[in-house]
């Protein structure tokens, strides 16, 4: 994520973040108080010595290999320790740790708490002149002190999300080659397939890697083909997996498959770091992906593989090819479908309708639109106990030419499942308004990137036939939204149940009892409330596949935590402020579904929900400082030696 590519990153790695000067006049739009507090973390203490108190606490699951209770074994000392981001605590090393790890004279004398470090780091963050500078500041911090980085991000996640992910991360990716300072992750070359296994093997032993994010850089965050700069999206997703899902940051691997690029600006740029050739497709491309998958599975058989931002022609095709074989997931296809289904489930709870009774129109029949249709179709089929083919009859897809019918040209196999009989529509208009009049849908989903396409006429027509229409304009960025919440609520007298693809402010209107003004909070369909829990549940249970039932269970888990279930003026979906709690719920649902499906390989998974939640939380990495326990090198594990994800050890390569 975040390019390590700014003036900030010129500071030597051993330098602490505290070297940046701060002036109150530099606080540009930053809030003064952290948005989330330390007590939300398991085992977090507010005492003067939280590390001692934490060390005394235990768990009946503290024997698990991924347990985060108790002290952390470490075989590093001195500047080597200070230069290791996983172990480094900077000014927060205790008196005993400074003695045991030979840190005297290497740090200022005053011992500070993590909270004090967060305060200082936040002031430094606020002093940066723009969002890209803030993005690269966060990169620098991540390279120095992972706990501080993740804790700062957690405490200000609402504010920082757009800086560490879209849209600012897109800007960092576009400038990757020009701002490049140091590499992170695995760069695989389509012209050097024989080296793929060797290059992957450098990153550890079979048990070292839990989660891999891989991209080919073709369709990045709505900005298109970015070639090898796509490595930053793999890194970004892994940061979200850690902060939202508790995946251990030293057990992940970001990968980019460099297949060339069709971005003319990059091809003409002498500073571009990737392959300066047209993007390879066809048989050679498939061979490259297959080589990567086989090597990754052989080297890291426990790892879950997350496909990210592949092009339209490949995203679904690769997912369908590998889903039956390995534990894999595509956020663009499945994550968007899962979170949208969750919003629909929450909306139907309010409107008191069943999935089996709904009619849905999807405006925009690309990867995201068809993915949403697939998830809703499967949910309808399960709810009504009918076949997916029958359930598909309740969903209508509209693209640029109009409604998809059996006479529509160039339909993909995925789109053909929803094509309506041409004979039934031969004498009818097939534009959005005409379809709304004919179908009278309960749900309208927008994935078209056609701004303002949900017009007042369209929305009022829908509201004529449905008491509480569910309307989801999901296209990003905001300027491409099919409609804005204020319009949707005004045109439906506050009755529309709305979730959007980007955050919006609450909307006020005279929609309360006797015309009283009320404020309605609008949910954001943010994939980050669902994909981390799916990944967490799959990793902890060691699921050998990710099934449709597991994904549907994830949607139900998110929907159950929707604030609107208790108050219909609240958002349909939970926000990122409670995302770790949501991830626990989703992981629990996913694991129980995986058990039912018979796809888990982990032994002794608890069956009681209360025990299962504790089992999950015990293995989630938290951004807190654990006490360090010194161990001699000859008795230390690879983790204690700091060897996880550190290259250059010849013993790691066969």
XYZ file of C-alpha atoms in Angstrom:
654
model
C 0.000 0.000 0.000
C 1.157 3.436 0.273
C 4.159 4.100 -1.792
C 7.364 4.216 0.197
C 8.195 7.022 -2.062
C 8.307 10.422 -0.620
C 10.798 12.802 0.839
C 9.887 11.293 4.183
C 11.307 7.959 3.150
C 14.725 9.535 2.693
C 15.063 9.471 6.462
C 17.095 6.434 7.508
C 14.993 3.520 8.662
C 16.453 3.647 12.157
C 15.240 7.209 12.635
C 12.117 7.437 14.755
C 8.981 9.065 13.428
C 9.373 11.731 16.079
C 11.975 13.595 14.038
C 9.374 15.499 12.037
C 8.723 19.022 13.330
C 5.130 19.880 14.102
C 3.396 23.232 14.315
C -0.235 23.734 15.242
C -0.737 25.813 12.113
C -0.074 22.688 10.061
C -3.135 20.769 11.297
C -5.101 20.629 8.070
C -8.561 19.238 8.740
C -7.404 16.754 11.381
C -9.525 15.937 14.386
C -8.005 16.486 17.792
C -9.241 13.344 19.524
C -8.716 9.737 18.395
C -11.937 8.257 17.033
C -11.418 4.863 18.657
C -9.839 4.200 21.978
C -7.470 1.568 23.291
C -10.093 -0.248 25.362
C -11.524 -1.770 22.188
C -8.528 -4.069 21.888
C -8.461 -7.357 23.695
C -6.074 -7.267 26.664
C -5.485 -3.525 26.320
C -4.698 -1.901 29.642
C -4.774 1.724 30.713
C -2.447 1.228 33.650
C 0.943 2.892 33.910
C 2.550 -0.363 32.831
C 0.085 -2.010 30.430
C 2.629 -4.544 29.214
C 3.002 -6.100 32.686
C -0.744 -6.324 33.156
C -1.238 -7.813 29.728
C 1.406 -10.448 30.383
C -0.558 -11.669 33.408
C -3.688 -12.227 31.361
C -4.251 -15.518 29.650
C -6.768 -17.368 27.528
C -7.862 -20.951 27.321
C -6.729 -20.710 23.712
C -3.313 -19.176 24.450
C -1.637 -22.414 23.349
C -2.603 -21.829 19.714
C 0.260 -21.062 17.287
C -1.333 -17.718 16.327
C -2.179 -16.758 19.915
C -1.499 -13.129 20.767
C -1.577 -13.493 24.557
C 1.458 -13.087 26.768
C 5.032 -12.067 25.933
C 6.550 -12.093 22.462
C 9.800 -14.028 22.083
C 12.612 -12.039 20.446
C 16.235 -12.920 19.714
C 17.243 -9.497 18.386
C 19.177 -6.799 20.249
C 20.415 -3.250 19.840
C 20.044 -1.458 16.534
C 18.982 -4.680 14.818
C 15.935 -4.706 17.084
C 15.245 -1.000 16.524
C 15.393 -1.530 12.761
C 12.860 -4.372 12.791
C 9.341 -2.917 12.326
C 7.557 -5.918 13.853
C 9.452 -5.734 17.172
C 10.372 -2.047 17.358
C 8.660 -0.006 20.095
C 10.746 3.155 19.827
C 10.398 5.261 22.973
C 7.984 2.718 24.510
C 10.571 0.053 25.356
C 10.355 -0.535 29.114
C 13.255 -0.154 31.522
C 13.650 -3.932 31.677
C 13.543 -4.305 27.898
C 16.158 -1.603 27.423
C 18.402 -3.553 29.781
C 17.717 -7.035 28.372
C 17.954 -5.998 24.724
C 21.022 -3.719 24.904
C 19.126 -0.532 24.091
C 20.716 1.813 26.651
C 22.245 4.779 24.898
C 20.277 4.101 21.718
C 17.075 5.825 22.846
C 16.159 9.048 24.671
C 15.812 8.311 28.398
C 12.111 8.987 28.847
C 9.812 5.956 28.484
C 6.516 6.748 26.826
C 3.244 4.911 26.276
C 1.801 3.849 22.954
C -0.926 6.450 23.456
C 1.690 9.203 23.691
C 3.396 7.921 20.556
C 0.079 7.912 18.727
C -0.545 11.511 19.783
C 2.846 12.594 18.462
C 2.488 10.629 15.238
C -0.987 12.048 14.620
C 0.327 15.591 14.962
C 3.047 14.744 12.448
C 0.464 13.225 10.110
C -1.648 16.388 10.308
C 1.371 18.547 9.445
C 1.724 16.969 6.004
C 0.750 19.361 3.182
C -1.583 17.065 1.218
C -3.105 13.601 1.140
C -0.331 12.042 -0.938
C 2.240 13.315 1.562
C 0.119 11.818 4.351
C 0.021 8.532 2.458
C 3.810 8.404 2.164
C 4.217 9.481 5.791
C 2.174 6.434 6.774
C 4.377 4.259 4.571
C 7.458 5.523 6.385
C 5.901 4.754 9.747
C 4.886 1.250 8.653
C 8.490 0.535 7.700
C 9.699 1.628 11.149
C 7.083 0.510 13.667
C 4.143 -1.656 12.636
C 2.293 -1.488 15.956
C 2.370 2.311 15.969
C 1.341 2.457 12.311
C -1.663 0.184 12.796
C -2.681 1.746 16.087
C -2.641 5.256 14.607
C -4.646 4.008 11.636
C -7.137 2.228 13.883
C -7.707 5.246 16.117
C -8.404 7.477 13.101
C -9.694 4.971 10.574
C -12.689 7.007 9.405
C -10.421 9.961 8.701
C -7.471 8.051 7.253
C -9.248 5.383 5.215
C -9.363 7.540 2.068
C -5.667 8.361 2.515
C -4.364 4.814 2.925
C -6.793 3.381 0.367
C -8.954 4.856 -2.363
C -8.712 7.548 -3.686
C -5.251 8.620 -2.444
C -3.728 5.190 -2.889
C -4.720 5.387 -6.544
C -2.639 8.550 -6.866
C 0.310 6.808 -5.214
C -0.028 3.895 -7.635
C -0.130 6.200 -10.655
C 3.118 7.794 -9.473
C 4.776 4.541 -8.361
C 7.750 4.614 -10.734
C 8.427 8.322 -10.316
C 8.273 8.309 -6.515
C 9.895 4.903 -6.004
C 12.223 4.682 -3.011
C 12.302 1.047 -1.873
C 10.513 -2.157 -2.920
C 8.048 -4.233 -0.933
C 6.477 -7.510 -2.011
C 7.082 -9.978 -4.833
C 7.507 -8.897 -8.471
C 6.982 -11.802 -10.887
C 7.930 -11.463 -14.549
C 5.919 -13.131 -17.335
C 9.093 -13.330 -19.420
C 10.883 -15.271 -16.682
C 8.387 -17.960 -15.666
C 11.127 -20.406 -14.744
C 12.032 -18.155 -11.812
C 8.539 -17.860 -10.307
C 8.925 -20.642 -7.769
C 12.419 -19.520 -6.790
C 11.278 -15.939 -6.309
C 8.324 -16.977 -4.156
C 10.369 -19.485 -2.158
C 12.577 -16.737 -0.722
C 9.764 -15.530 1.518
C 9.655 -18.353 4.022
C 8.728 -21.869 4.994
C 5.399 -23.604 4.239
C 3.904 -22.591 7.594
C 4.993 -18.923 7.395
C 2.410 -17.401 5.047
C -1.335 -17.215 5.768
C -2.582 -14.687 3.227
C -1.471 -13.736 -0.302
C -2.900 -10.840 -2.311
C -2.058 -10.960 -6.009
C -2.835 -8.564 -8.860
C -1.854 -8.217 -12.485
C -2.344 -4.444 -12.258
C -4.810 -4.214 -15.146
C -7.843 -2.593 -13.498
C -6.697 -0.632 -10.456
C -9.193 1.305 -8.324
C -11.051 2.695 -11.297
C -7.865 4.217 -12.807
C -7.150 1.338 -15.157
C -3.924 -0.368 -16.175
C -1.033 0.561 -13.876
C 1.342 -2.299 -14.651
C 3.818 -3.186 -11.929
C 2.603 -0.252 -9.806
C -0.245 -2.585 -8.926
C 1.972 -4.005 -6.169
C 0.716 -1.128 -4.030
C -2.887 -2.352 -4.239
C -1.775 -5.773 -3.011
C -0.006 -4.085 -0.098
C -3.046 -1.884 0.575
C -5.426 -4.837 0.787
C -3.115 -6.584 3.231
C -3.034 -3.494 5.444
C -6.840 -3.605 5.503
C -6.728 -7.320 6.292
C -4.597 -6.579 9.343
C -6.394 -3.497 10.637
C -9.900 -4.823 9.917
C -9.438 -8.578 10.198
C -6.492 -9.086 12.532
C -4.366 -11.088 10.083
C -0.784 -11.040 11.385
C 1.227 -8.492 9.335
C 4.345 -10.662 9.282
C 2.428 -13.611 7.793
C 1.207 -12.002 4.556
C 2.620 -11.668 1.051
C 1.806 -9.015 -1.599
C 2.416 -10.088 -5.211
C 2.221 -8.432 -8.624
C 2.194 -10.436 -11.852
C 3.960 -8.190 -14.379
C 2.444 -9.059 -17.747
C 3.297 -5.752 -19.398
C 0.912 -2.812 -19.703
C -1.335 -1.187 -22.268
C -0.999 2.174 -20.544
C 0.678 4.308 -23.204
C 1.924 6.859 -20.679
C 3.821 4.148 -18.829
C 5.166 2.587 -22.013
C 6.613 5.940 -23.049
C 8.027 6.735 -19.601
C 11.762 6.024 -19.302
C 11.360 5.866 -15.518
C 8.647 3.179 -15.585
C 9.891 0.230 -13.533
C 7.819 -2.562 -15.058
C 7.999 -4.411 -18.367
C 7.831 -1.839 -21.173
C 5.813 -4.013 -23.512
C 2.173 -4.491 -24.433
C 0.187 -6.601 -22.003
C 0.468 -10.325 -22.731
C -2.808 -12.210 -23.105
C -4.017 -15.639 -24.144
C -2.195 -18.898 -23.614
C 1.029 -17.415 -22.248
C -0.899 -15.322 -19.709
C -2.827 -18.366 -18.495
C 0.410 -20.343 -18.214
C 1.910 -17.545 -16.097
C -1.043 -17.456 -13.700
C -1.038 -21.251 -13.468
C 2.693 -21.253 -12.723
C 2.153 -18.756 -9.922
C -0.803 -20.653 -8.422
C 1.019 -23.985 -8.475
C 4.157 -22.514 -6.917
C 2.224 -20.628 -4.237
C 0.219 -23.719 -3.282
C 3.301 -25.929 -3.193
C 5.392 -23.486 -1.175
C 2.656 -22.124 1.122
C -0.088 -24.777 1.238
C -1.903 -23.059 4.124
C -2.186 -19.692 2.364
C -5.460 -18.135 1.210
C -5.124 -16.423 -2.183
C -6.923 -13.132 -2.773
C -7.204 -11.956 -6.411
C -7.336 -8.164 -6.672
C -8.006 -5.746 -9.555
C -7.609 -8.145 -12.454
C -9.060 -6.971 -15.774
C -12.684 -7.595 -16.736
C -11.768 -10.401 -19.139
C -9.822 -12.317 -16.505
C -11.273 -11.601 -13.047
C -14.306 -13.882 -13.187
C -12.690 -16.430 -15.502
C -9.738 -17.015 -13.179
C -11.969 -17.125 -10.115
C -14.229 -19.752 -11.652
C -11.214 -21.764 -12.756
C -9.509 -21.899 -9.356
C -12.408 -21.738 -6.870
C -13.090 -25.493 -7.008
C -9.418 -26.266 -6.382
C -8.021 -23.853 -3.776
C -9.084 -21.368 -1.075
C -9.300 -18.192 -3.131
C -11.394 -15.043 -3.318
C -11.884 -12.083 -5.641
C -12.996 -8.936 -3.857
C -14.186 -7.195 -7.016
C -16.498 -10.095 -7.917
C -17.388 -11.625 -4.549
C -16.706 -8.915 -1.979
C -18.936 -6.362 -3.695
C -21.649 -8.993 -4.072
C -21.436 -9.990 -0.413
C -21.649 -6.483 1.037
C -24.464 -5.499 -1.343
C -26.428 -8.604 -0.392
C -25.920 -7.641 3.254
C -27.397 -4.185 2.577
C -30.347 -5.775 0.788
C -30.935 -8.208 3.666
C -30.951 -5.331 6.156
C -33.313 -3.342 3.938
C -35.711 -6.263 3.587
C -35.768 -6.605 7.367
C -37.065 -3.035 7.565
C -39.529 -3.425 4.692
C -40.662 -6.787 6.126
C -40.168 -8.653 2.871
C -38.584 -11.958 1.998
C -35.752 -12.506 -0.429
C -37.903 -15.042 -2.247
C -40.422 -12.319 -3.133
C -38.140 -9.591 -4.483
C -37.547 -8.277 -7.968
C -34.216 -6.559 -8.642
C -32.890 -4.407 -11.471
C -29.112 -3.979 -11.836
C -28.049 -0.999 -13.942
C -24.541 -1.796 -15.182
C -23.762 -5.381 -16.185
C -20.000 -5.473 -15.719
C -17.985 -7.540 -13.245
C -19.441 -5.878 -10.138
C -23.035 -5.842 -11.414
C -23.032 -9.490 -12.435
C -21.262 -10.430 -9.195
C -24.015 -8.741 -7.190
C -26.661 -10.463 -9.303
C -25.031 -13.845 -8.679
C -25.003 -13.417 -4.914
C -28.593 -12.212 -4.743
C -29.690 -15.010 -7.093
C -28.064 -17.649 -4.899
C -29.635 -16.114 -1.791
C -33.084 -16.113 -3.410
C -32.600 -19.745 -4.428
C -31.673 -20.737 -0.884
C -34.528 -18.738 0.666
C -37.186 -20.030 -1.723
C -35.713 -23.540 -2.135
C -35.591 -23.184 -5.908
C -32.830 -23.571 -8.476
C -30.444 -20.675 -9.224
C -31.823 -20.655 -12.777
C -35.344 -20.044 -11.479
C -34.093 -17.406 -9.039
C -32.382 -15.603 -11.919
C -35.808 -14.885 -13.383
C -36.293 -12.309 -10.603
C -33.262 -10.257 -11.680
C -32.983 -7.917 -14.679
C -29.637 -6.585 -15.959
C -29.331 -3.393 -17.987
C -26.192 -2.274 -19.799
C -25.400 0.434 -22.361
C -27.651 -1.000 -25.133
C -30.507 -1.534 -22.673
C -31.969 -4.617 -21.019
C -29.933 -7.757 -21.672
C -31.993 -10.113 -23.826
C -31.292 -13.252 -25.807
C -30.675 -11.056 -28.859
C -28.136 -8.789 -27.129
C -24.711 -8.933 -28.758
C -21.387 -10.023 -27.211
C -22.795 -11.266 -23.914
C -20.378 -13.038 -21.601
C -21.309 -16.429 -20.198
C -21.990 -14.758 -16.851
C -24.363 -12.229 -18.455
C -26.214 -14.844 -20.516
C -27.652 -16.329 -17.323
C -29.764 -13.194 -16.889
C -30.702 -12.470 -20.522
C -34.475 -12.220 -20.864
C -36.390 -13.665 -23.772
C -36.212 -11.342 -26.760
C -39.760 -12.339 -27.709
C -41.080 -11.049 -24.384
C -39.439 -7.650 -24.934
C -39.541 -7.317 -28.725
C -42.280 -4.670 -28.664
C -41.164 -2.909 -25.480
C -38.616 -0.249 -24.686
C -35.588 -1.532 -22.775
C -34.169 1.647 -21.225
C -34.002 2.011 -17.439
C -37.277 3.907 -16.995
C -39.190 1.506 -19.236
C -37.832 -1.524 -17.371
C -38.743 0.046 -14.014
C -42.321 0.609 -15.251
C -42.595 -2.949 -16.507
C -40.820 -4.850 -13.750
C -41.804 -2.746 -10.690
C -38.650 -3.748 -8.780
C -38.160 -3.691 -5.024
C -34.405 -3.156 -5.456
C -32.424 -0.950 -7.838
C -28.637 -1.338 -7.942
C -26.295 0.985 -9.833
C -22.885 -0.201 -11.046
C -22.922 1.692 -14.350
C -20.506 4.591 -13.643
C -23.127 6.701 -15.453
C -23.664 9.747 -13.219
C -27.206 10.951 -12.389
C -28.805 8.044 -14.263
C -31.237 7.402 -11.388
C -33.318 10.436 -12.282
C -36.231 11.836 -10.320
C -38.606 10.287 -12.867
C -37.015 6.856 -12.503
C -37.033 6.969 -8.711
C -40.593 8.290 -8.407
C -41.776 5.582 -10.803
C -40.164 2.927 -8.634
C -41.661 4.407 -5.468
C -45.180 4.224 -6.961
C -45.126 0.474 -6.683
C -42.955 -0.195 -3.613
C -43.488 1.175 -0.095
C -39.791 1.094 0.900
C -37.667 0.937 -2.265
C -34.076 -0.233 -1.741
C -31.829 1.914 -3.932
C -28.079 1.326 -4.063
C -26.034 3.692 -6.291
C -22.634 2.035 -5.970
C -20.464 3.462 -8.759
C -17.216 5.090 -7.636
C -15.848 7.676 -7.296
C -18.569 10.008 -6.019
C -18.758 11.969 -9.278
C -19.900 8.782 -11.048
C -22.730 7.951 -8.634
C -26.072 7.199 -10.296
C -27.732 9.474 -7.705
C -26.990 11.101 -4.368
C -28.854 10.214 -1.155
C -30.415 13.651 -0.767
C -32.213 13.306 -4.092
C -33.294 9.716 -3.479
C -34.777 10.560 -0.089
C -36.471 13.745 -1.268
C -38.068 12.000 -4.247
C -39.440 9.190 -2.037
C -40.499 11.294 0.975
C -37.750 9.727 3.054
C -38.908 6.168 2.405
C -36.015 4.966 0.249
C -33.555 2.629 1.936
C -30.219 3.804 0.596
C -26.630 2.586 0.622
C -23.913 4.069 -1.564
C -20.485 3.194 -2.915
C -18.838 6.195 -1.235
C -19.444 7.953 2.089
C -22.082 10.700 2.225
C -23.214 13.044 4.982
C -26.545 12.385 6.744
C -29.638 13.814 5.062
C -32.263 15.889 6.891
C -35.888 16.170 5.853
C -39.505 16.469 7.088
C -40.090 12.739 7.099
C -40.781 12.125 10.771
C -44.110 11.868 12.554
C -46.360 14.837 11.723
C -43.730 16.207 9.355
C -41.058 16.514 12.014
C -37.548 16.957 10.614
C -35.391 13.885 11.063
C -31.865 12.965 10.036
C -31.186 9.787 8.095
C -27.703 8.281 8.105
C -26.693 6.692 4.822
C -24.755 3.433 4.765
C -21.657 2.970 2.660
C -21.365 -0.371 0.843
C -17.748 -0.753 1.857
C -16.219 -4.130 1.053
C -13.945 -3.680 4.068
C -16.727 -4.762 6.401
C -16.954 -8.163 4.733
C -13.782 -9.402 2.979
C -11.564 -9.257 6.108
C -13.955 -11.505 8.031
C -14.197 -13.957 5.134
C -10.410 -14.136 4.931
C -10.012 -14.396 8.710
C -12.510 -17.230 9.003
C -10.973 -19.086 6.069
C -7.416 -18.704 7.390
C -8.193 -19.759 10.960
C -10.257 -22.777 9.917
C -7.760 -23.633 7.154
C -10.664 -24.000 4.727
C -9.568 -25.727 1.540
C -12.186 -23.835 -0.486
C -14.417 -20.774 -0.136
C -17.937 -21.959 -0.923
C -21.109 -20.078 -1.839
C -22.624 -20.968 1.529
C -19.629 -19.439 3.311
C -20.086 -16.212 1.344
C -23.819 -16.102 2.032
C -23.112 -16.656 5.721
C -20.726 -13.690 5.606
C -23.459 -11.459 4.169
C -25.849 -12.544 6.920
C -23.207 -11.778 9.541
C -22.790 -8.207 8.259
C -26.549 -7.667 7.894
C -27.158 -8.792 11.486
C -24.977 -5.937 12.702
C -26.679 -3.265 10.616
C -27.702 -0.344 12.868
C -30.912 0.094 10.832
C -32.279 -3.140 12.273
C -32.931 -1.203 15.483
C -33.571 2.256 14.006
C -34.640 2.783 10.395
C -32.990 6.215 10.311
C -29.619 4.560 10.998
C -27.347 3.086 8.286
C -28.238 -0.256 6.739
C -24.684 -1.510 7.308
C -22.143 -1.214 10.119
C -19.286 1.197 9.503
C -15.533 0.810 9.684
C -15.623 2.177 13.253
C -16.750 -1.286 14.445
C -15.116 -3.302 11.696
C -13.112 -5.636 13.951
C -16.269 -6.687 15.789
C -17.948 -7.206 12.430
C -14.994 -9.313 11.274
C -15.348 -11.578 14.307
C -19.052 -12.077 13.554
C -18.381 -12.719 9.861
C -15.500 -15.090 10.641
C -17.732 -17.046 13.016
C -20.459 -17.356 10.387
C -17.917 -18.358 7.727
C -16.293 -20.993 9.940
C -19.625 -22.555 10.930
C -20.651 -22.692 7.266
C -17.273 -24.217 6.370
C -17.778 -26.888 9.037
C -21.209 -27.644 7.595
C -19.730 -27.826 4.104
C -16.919 -30.125 5.271
C -14.115 -27.956 3.892
C -12.109 -27.122 7.044
C -8.770 -28.737 7.818
C -8.049 -27.163 11.214
C -8.675 -29.527 14.118
C -10.464 -28.762 17.394
C -12.440 -25.746 16.190
C -14.944 -24.811 18.934
C -18.602 -25.399 18.141
C -20.189 -23.109 20.737
C -20.549 -19.550 19.453
C -19.155 -17.973 22.633
C -16.080 -20.199 22.583
C -15.666 -19.744 18.845
C -15.663 -15.958 19.184
C -12.966 -16.160 21.868
C -10.987 -18.611 19.716
C -11.139 -16.143 16.819
C -10.227 -13.075 18.892
C -7.316 -14.863 20.529
C -5.697 -15.313 17.103
C -6.315 -11.789 15.794
C -3.271 -9.552 15.778
C -3.848 -6.328 17.719
C -1.802 -3.118 17.464
C -0.614 -3.225 21.073
C 2.880 -3.610 22.473
C 3.359 -7.073 23.924
C 6.151 -7.550 26.465
C 9.334 -8.843 24.809
C 11.035 -11.941 26.181
C 14.650 -12.465 25.188
C 15.621 -15.903 23.837
C 19.038 -17.057 22.699
C 19.448 -17.405 18.959
C 20.051 -21.155 19.033
C 16.777 -21.627 20.929
C 14.730 -19.100 18.979
C 12.033 -19.735 16.405
C 12.248 -18.112 12.991
C 9.679 -15.584 14.141
C 11.721 -14.691 17.213
C 14.773 -14.190 14.993
C 12.779 -11.765 12.869
C 13.183 -14.003 9.827
C 9.538 -14.017 8.725
C 9.275 -12.170 5.397
C 12.980 -11.254 5.600
C 15.027 -12.359 2.593
C 18.664 -13.222 2.342
C 18.691 -16.343 4.519
C 19.971 -19.149 2.266
C 18.299 -21.723 4.507
C 14.920 -20.436 3.307
C 15.530 -21.426 -0.307
C 15.791 -24.969 -1.504
